[in-house]
mmCIF file of C-alpha atoms and ligand atoms in Angstrom:
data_model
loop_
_atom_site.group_PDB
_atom_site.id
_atom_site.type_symbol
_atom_site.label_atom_id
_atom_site.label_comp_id
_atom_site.label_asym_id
_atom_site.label_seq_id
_atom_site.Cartn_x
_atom_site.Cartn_y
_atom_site.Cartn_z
ATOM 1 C CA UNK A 75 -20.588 -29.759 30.547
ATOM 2 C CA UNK A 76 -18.058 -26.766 28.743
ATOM 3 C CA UNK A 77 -18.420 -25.952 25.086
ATOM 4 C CA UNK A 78 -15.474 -26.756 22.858
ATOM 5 C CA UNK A 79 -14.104 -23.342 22.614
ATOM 6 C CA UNK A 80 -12.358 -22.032 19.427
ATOM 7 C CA UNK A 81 -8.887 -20.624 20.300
ATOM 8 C CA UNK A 82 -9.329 -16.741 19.867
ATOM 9 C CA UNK A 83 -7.077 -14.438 18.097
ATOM 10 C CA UNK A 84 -5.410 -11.390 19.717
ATOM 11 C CA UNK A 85 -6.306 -8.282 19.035
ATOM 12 C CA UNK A 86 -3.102 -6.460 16.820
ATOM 13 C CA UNK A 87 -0.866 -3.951 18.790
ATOM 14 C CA UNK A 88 -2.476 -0.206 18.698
ATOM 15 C CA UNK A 89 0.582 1.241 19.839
ATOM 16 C CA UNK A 90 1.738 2.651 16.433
ATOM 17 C CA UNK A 91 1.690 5.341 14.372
ATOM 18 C CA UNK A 92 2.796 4.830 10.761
ATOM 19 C CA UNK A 93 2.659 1.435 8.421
ATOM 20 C CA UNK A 94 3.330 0.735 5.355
ATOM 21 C CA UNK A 95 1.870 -2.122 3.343
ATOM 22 C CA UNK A 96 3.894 -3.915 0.831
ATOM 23 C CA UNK A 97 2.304 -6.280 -1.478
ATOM 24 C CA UNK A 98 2.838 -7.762 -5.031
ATOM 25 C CA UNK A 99 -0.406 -6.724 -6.785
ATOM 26 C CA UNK A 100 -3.005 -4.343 -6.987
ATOM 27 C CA UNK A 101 -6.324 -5.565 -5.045
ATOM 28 C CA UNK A 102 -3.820 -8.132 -3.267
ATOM 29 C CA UNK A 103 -4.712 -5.214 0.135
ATOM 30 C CA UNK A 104 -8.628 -4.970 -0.763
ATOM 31 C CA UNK A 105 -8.973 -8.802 -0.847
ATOM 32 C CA UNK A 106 -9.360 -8.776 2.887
ATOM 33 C CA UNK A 107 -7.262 -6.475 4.744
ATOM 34 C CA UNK A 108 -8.938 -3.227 3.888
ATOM 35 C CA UNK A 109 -11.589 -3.243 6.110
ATOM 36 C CA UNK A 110 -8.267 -2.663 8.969
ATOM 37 C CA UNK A 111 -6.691 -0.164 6.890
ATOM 38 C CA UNK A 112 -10.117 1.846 7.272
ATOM 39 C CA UNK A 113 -10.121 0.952 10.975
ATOM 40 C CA UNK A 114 -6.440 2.513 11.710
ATOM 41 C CA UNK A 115 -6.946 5.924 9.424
ATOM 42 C CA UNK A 116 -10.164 6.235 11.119
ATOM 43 C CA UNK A 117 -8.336 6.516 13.974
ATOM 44 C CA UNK A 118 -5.718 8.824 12.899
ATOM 45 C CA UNK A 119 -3.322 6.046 12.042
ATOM 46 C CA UNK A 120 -1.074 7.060 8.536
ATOM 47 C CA UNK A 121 -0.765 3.894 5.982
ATOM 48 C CA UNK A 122 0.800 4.050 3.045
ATOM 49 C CA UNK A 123 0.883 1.329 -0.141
ATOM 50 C CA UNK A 124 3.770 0.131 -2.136
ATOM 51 C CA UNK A 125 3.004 -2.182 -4.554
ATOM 52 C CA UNK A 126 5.714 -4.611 -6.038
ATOM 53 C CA UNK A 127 4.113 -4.541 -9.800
ATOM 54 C CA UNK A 128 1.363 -2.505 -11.579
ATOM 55 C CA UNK A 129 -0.366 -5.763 -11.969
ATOM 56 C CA UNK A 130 0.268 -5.803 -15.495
ATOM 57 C CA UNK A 131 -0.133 -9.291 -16.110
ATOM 58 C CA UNK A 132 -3.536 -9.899 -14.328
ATOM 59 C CA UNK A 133 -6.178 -9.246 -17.065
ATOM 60 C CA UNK A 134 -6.184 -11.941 -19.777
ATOM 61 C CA UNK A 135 -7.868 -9.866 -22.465
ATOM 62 C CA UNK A 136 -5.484 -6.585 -21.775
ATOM 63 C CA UNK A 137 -2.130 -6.030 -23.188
ATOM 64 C CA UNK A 138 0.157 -5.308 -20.540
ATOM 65 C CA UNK A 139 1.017 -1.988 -22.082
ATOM 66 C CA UNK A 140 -3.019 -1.246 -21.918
ATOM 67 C CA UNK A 141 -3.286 -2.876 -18.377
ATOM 68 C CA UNK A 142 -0.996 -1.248 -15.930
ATOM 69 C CA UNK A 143 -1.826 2.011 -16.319
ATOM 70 C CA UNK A 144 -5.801 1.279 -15.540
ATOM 71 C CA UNK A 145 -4.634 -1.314 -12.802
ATOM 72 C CA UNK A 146 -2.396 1.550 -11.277
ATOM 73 C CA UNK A 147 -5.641 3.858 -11.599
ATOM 74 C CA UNK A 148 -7.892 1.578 -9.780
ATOM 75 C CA UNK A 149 -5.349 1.026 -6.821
ATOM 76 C CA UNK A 150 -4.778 4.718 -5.930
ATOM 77 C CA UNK A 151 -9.025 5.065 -6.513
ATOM 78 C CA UNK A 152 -8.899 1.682 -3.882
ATOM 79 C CA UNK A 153 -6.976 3.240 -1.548
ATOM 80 C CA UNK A 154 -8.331 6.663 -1.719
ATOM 81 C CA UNK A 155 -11.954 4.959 -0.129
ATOM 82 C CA UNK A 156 -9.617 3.633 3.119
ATOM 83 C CA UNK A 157 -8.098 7.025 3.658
ATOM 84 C CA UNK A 158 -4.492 6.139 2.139
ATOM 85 C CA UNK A 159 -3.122 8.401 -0.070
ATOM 86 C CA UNK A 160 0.087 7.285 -0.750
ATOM 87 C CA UNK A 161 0.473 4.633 -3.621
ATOM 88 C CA UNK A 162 3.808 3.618 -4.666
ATOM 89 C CA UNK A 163 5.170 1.194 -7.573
ATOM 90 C CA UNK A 164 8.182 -0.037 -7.509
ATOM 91 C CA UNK A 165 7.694 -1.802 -11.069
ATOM 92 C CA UNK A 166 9.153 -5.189 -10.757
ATOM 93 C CA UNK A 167 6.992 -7.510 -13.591
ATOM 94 C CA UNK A 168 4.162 -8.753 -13.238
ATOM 95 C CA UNK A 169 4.039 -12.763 -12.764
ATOM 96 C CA UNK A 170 7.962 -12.791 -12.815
ATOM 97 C CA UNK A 171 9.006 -11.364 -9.372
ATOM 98 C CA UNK A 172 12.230 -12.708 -8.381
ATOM 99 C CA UNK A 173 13.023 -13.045 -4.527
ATOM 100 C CA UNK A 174 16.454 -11.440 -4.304
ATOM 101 C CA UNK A 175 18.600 -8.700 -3.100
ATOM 102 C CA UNK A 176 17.060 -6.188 -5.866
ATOM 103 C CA UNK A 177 13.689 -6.766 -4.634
ATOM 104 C CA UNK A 178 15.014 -6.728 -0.825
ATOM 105 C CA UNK A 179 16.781 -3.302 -1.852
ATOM 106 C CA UNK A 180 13.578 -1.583 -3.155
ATOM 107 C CA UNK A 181 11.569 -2.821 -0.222
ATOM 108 C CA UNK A 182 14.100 -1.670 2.483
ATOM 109 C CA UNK A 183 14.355 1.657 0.781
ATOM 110 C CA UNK A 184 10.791 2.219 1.081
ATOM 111 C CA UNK A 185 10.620 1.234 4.572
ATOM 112 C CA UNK A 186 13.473 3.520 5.275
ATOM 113 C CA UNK A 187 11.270 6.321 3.110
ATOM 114 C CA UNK A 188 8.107 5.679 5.633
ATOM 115 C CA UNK A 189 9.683 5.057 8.735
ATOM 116 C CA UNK A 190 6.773 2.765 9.839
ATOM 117 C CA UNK A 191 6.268 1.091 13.227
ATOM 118 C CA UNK A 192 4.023 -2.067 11.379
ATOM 119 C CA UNK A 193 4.598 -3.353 8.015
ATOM 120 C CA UNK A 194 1.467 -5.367 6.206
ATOM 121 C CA UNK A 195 2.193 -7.541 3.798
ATOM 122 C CA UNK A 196 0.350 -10.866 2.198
ATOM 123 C CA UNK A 197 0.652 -14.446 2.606
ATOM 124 C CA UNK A 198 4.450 -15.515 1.858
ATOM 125 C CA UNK A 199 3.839 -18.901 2.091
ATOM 126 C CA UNK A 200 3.255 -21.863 -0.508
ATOM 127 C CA UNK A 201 -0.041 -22.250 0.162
ATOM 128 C CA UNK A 202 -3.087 -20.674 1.239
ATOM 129 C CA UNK A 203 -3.469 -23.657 3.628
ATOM 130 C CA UNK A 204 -4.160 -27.329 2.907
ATOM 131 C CA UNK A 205 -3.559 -27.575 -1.040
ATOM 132 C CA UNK A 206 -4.472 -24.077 -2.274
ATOM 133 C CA UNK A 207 -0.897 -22.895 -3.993
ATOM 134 C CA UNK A 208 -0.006 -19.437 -3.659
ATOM 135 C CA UNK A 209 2.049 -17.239 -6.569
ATOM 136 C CA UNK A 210 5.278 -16.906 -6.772
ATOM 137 C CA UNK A 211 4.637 -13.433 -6.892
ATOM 138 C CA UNK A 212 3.062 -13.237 -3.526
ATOM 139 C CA UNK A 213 5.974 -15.417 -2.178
ATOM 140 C CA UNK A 214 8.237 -13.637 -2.746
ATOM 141 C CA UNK A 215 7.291 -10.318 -2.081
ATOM 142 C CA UNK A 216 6.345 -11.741 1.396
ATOM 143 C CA UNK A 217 9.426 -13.107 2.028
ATOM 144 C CA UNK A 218 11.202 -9.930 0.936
ATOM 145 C CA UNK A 219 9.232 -7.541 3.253
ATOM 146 C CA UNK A 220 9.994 -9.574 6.120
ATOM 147 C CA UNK A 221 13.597 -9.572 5.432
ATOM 148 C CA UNK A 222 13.554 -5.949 4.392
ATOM 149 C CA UNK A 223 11.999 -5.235 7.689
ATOM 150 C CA UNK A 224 15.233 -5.990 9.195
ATOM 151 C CA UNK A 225 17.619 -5.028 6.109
ATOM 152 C CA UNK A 226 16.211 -1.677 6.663
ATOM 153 C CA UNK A 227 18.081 -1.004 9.929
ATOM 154 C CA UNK A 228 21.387 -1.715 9.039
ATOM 155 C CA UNK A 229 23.170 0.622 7.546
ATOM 156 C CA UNK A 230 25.939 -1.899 6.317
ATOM 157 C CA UNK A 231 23.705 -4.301 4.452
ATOM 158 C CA UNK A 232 22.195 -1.891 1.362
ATOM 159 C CA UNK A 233 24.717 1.249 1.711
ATOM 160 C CA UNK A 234 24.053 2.839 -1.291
ATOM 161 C CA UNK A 235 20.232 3.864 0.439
ATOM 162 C CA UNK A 236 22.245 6.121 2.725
ATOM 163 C CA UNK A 237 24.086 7.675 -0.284
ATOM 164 C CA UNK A 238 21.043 8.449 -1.667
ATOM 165 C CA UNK A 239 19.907 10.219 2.013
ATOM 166 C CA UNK A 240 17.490 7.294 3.370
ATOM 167 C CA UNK A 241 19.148 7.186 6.670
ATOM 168 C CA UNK A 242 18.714 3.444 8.661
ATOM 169 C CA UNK A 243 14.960 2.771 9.588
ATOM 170 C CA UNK A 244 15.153 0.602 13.049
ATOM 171 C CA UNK A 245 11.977 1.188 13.852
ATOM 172 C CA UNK A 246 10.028 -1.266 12.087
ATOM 173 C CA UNK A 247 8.566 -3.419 15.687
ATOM 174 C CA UNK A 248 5.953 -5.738 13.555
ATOM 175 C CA UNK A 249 5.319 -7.224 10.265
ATOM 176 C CA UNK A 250 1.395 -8.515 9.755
ATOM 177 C CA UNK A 251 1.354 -10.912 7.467
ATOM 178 C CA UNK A 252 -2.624 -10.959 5.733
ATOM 179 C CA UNK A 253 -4.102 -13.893 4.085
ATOM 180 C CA UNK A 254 -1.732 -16.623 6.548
ATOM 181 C CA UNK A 255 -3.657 -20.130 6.959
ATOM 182 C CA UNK A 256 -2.094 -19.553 10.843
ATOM 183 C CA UNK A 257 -3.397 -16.151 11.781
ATOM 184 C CA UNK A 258 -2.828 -14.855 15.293
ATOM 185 C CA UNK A 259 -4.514 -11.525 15.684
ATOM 186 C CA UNK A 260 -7.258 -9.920 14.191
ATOM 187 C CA UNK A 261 -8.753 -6.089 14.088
ATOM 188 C CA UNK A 262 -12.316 -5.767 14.342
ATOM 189 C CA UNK A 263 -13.618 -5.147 11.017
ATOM 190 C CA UNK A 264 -17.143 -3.601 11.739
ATOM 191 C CA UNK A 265 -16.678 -0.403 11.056
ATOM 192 C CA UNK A 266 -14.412 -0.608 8.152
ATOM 193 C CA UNK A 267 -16.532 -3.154 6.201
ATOM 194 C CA UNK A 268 -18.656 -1.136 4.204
ATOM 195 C CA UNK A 269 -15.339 0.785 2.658
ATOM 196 C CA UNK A 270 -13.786 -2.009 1.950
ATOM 197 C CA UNK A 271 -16.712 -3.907 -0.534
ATOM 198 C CA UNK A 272 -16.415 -0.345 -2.099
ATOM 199 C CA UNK A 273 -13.080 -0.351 -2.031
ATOM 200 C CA UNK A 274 -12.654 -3.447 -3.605
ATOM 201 C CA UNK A 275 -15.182 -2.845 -6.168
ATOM 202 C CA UNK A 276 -12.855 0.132 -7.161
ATOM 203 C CA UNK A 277 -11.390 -2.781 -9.201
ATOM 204 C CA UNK A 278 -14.195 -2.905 -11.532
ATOM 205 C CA UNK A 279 -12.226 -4.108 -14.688
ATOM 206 C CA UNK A 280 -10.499 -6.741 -13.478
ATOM 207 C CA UNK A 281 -13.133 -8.293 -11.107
ATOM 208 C CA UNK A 282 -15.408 -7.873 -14.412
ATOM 209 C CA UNK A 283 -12.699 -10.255 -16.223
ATOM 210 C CA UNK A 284 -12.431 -12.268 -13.300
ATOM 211 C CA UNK A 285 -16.194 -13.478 -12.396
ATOM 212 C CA UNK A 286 -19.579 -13.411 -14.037
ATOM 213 C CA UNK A 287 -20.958 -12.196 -11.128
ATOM 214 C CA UNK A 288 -22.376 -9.027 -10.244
ATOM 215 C CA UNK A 289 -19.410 -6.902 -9.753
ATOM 216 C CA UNK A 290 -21.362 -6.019 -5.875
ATOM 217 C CA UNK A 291 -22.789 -9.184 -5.003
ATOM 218 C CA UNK A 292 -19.372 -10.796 -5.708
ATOM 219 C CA UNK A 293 -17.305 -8.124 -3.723
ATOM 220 C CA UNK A 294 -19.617 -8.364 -0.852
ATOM 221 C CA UNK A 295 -19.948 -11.980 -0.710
ATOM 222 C CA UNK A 296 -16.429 -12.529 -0.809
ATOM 223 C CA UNK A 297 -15.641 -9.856 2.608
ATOM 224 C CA UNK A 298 -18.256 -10.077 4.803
ATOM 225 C CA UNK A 299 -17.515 -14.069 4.251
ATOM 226 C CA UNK A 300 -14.292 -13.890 5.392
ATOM 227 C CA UNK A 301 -14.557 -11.583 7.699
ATOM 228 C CA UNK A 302 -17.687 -14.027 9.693
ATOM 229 C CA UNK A 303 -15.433 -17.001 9.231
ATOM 230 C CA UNK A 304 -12.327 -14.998 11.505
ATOM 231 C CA UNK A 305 -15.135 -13.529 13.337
ATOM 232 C CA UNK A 306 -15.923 -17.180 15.338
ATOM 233 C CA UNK A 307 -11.922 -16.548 16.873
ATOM 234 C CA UNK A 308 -12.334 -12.991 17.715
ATOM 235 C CA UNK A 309 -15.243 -13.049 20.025
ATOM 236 C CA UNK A 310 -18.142 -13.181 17.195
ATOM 237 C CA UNK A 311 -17.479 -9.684 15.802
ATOM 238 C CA UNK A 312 -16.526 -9.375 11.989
ATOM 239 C CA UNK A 313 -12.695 -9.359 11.767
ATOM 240 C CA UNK A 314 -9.356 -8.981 9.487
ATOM 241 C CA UNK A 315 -6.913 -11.614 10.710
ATOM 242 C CA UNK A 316 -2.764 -11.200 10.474
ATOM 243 C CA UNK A 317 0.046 -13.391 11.646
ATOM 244 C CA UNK A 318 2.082 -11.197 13.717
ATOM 245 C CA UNK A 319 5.840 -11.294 13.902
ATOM 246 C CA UNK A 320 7.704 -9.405 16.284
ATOM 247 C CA UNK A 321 11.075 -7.894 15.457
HETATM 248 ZN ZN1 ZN B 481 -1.839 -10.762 -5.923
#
């Protein structure tokens, strides 16, 4: 008699250098794909963060005008624990991203700016899977950065990045997408764990406004749960999952 087995993930391609994440929000990395990010700078890997919004909009109790700047704080304090350095805003607002050429423009200018080999960004999708909705925000800042990935390499589709001296990127082999309900690879989150509760905690205020829950026992919970649950498809061992597109 054979067990059922679960279908396993891949491991992600190691044959990189540079990436760049691009997500909406900050915290949208440290909700689950830090514990990688930690993984690749340990070994020597450069990744670098641009973030769509300053996140503005996430705290109910905090004026905007009060918000971002602390949001922006605890990002680049985030970031600093998982050995990136580099934290960019590209300050579209908060809650009202629009999918368009703008947003496609900013996005393929940073790409061009970073010349990475993998882009990261987060679930572009509707849903989280089953009936979980996503945010519009995280839609369409998905969406974008996969289209940007390509936008980036064409010198004929945003020409006004070249006048400004950010020469065609072509380079840009993957985009990971984090937080996908159909994952296909994963990177073993071991050794990266640890950073990434901290890292996430660097988030104090909002997680405060978020839960009633012990800012640690909450961060905790929340990774090393996710990361055992894609852990049963990648041979038992703690994981961050991505669905990987090729370019
Ligand atoms: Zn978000």
């Amino acid at each position: 008699m054979t067990e059922p087995t679960i279908p396993q993930l891949q491991p992600m391609p190691e044959d990189w250098r540079r990436a760049l994440a691009v997500v909406a929000h900050p915290d949208d990395l440290e909700y689950g794909c830090s514990a990688a990010v930690a993984a690749w700078t340990d070994a020597g890997r450069e990744v670098a963060y641009v973030l769509a919004t300053r996140g503005e909009a996430g705290i109910d109790t905090l004026a905007p005008a009060e918000c971002g700047p602390l949001r922006e704080r605890e990002q680049r304090a985030s970031a600093a624990v998982v050995g990136v350095s580099t934290v960019e805003f590209l300050d579209h607002r908060d809650g009202v991203i629009e999918y368009g050429l703008a947003l496609r423009r900013d996005i393929a200018a940073a790409i061009r700016r970073h010349r990475p080999e993998l882009v990261i960004t987060l679930n572009h999708r509707d849903t989280w899977g089953g009936v979980a909705w996503n945010t519009p925000d995280h839609v369409a800042v998905g969406r974008a950065t996969l289209d940007a990935a390509g936008d980036a390499g064409n010198r004929w589709i945003f020409p006004e990045l070249t006048d400004q001296g950010l020469a065609p990127w072509n380079g840009v082999r993957w985009v990971a997408v984090a937080g996908s309900a159909t994952p296909t690879h994963a990177v073993d989150a071991s050794a990266g764990l640890e950073r990434a509760v901290t890292s996430l905690l660097e988030h104090r205020t909002y997680i405060q406004a978020l839960t009633d829950e012990e800012p640690e026992t909450y961060a905790r919970g929340f990774l090393t749960g996710v990361a055992k649950s894609v852990g049963e498809r990648f041979g038992g061992r703690p994981a961050v999952a991505f669905e990987l597109f090729g370019r």
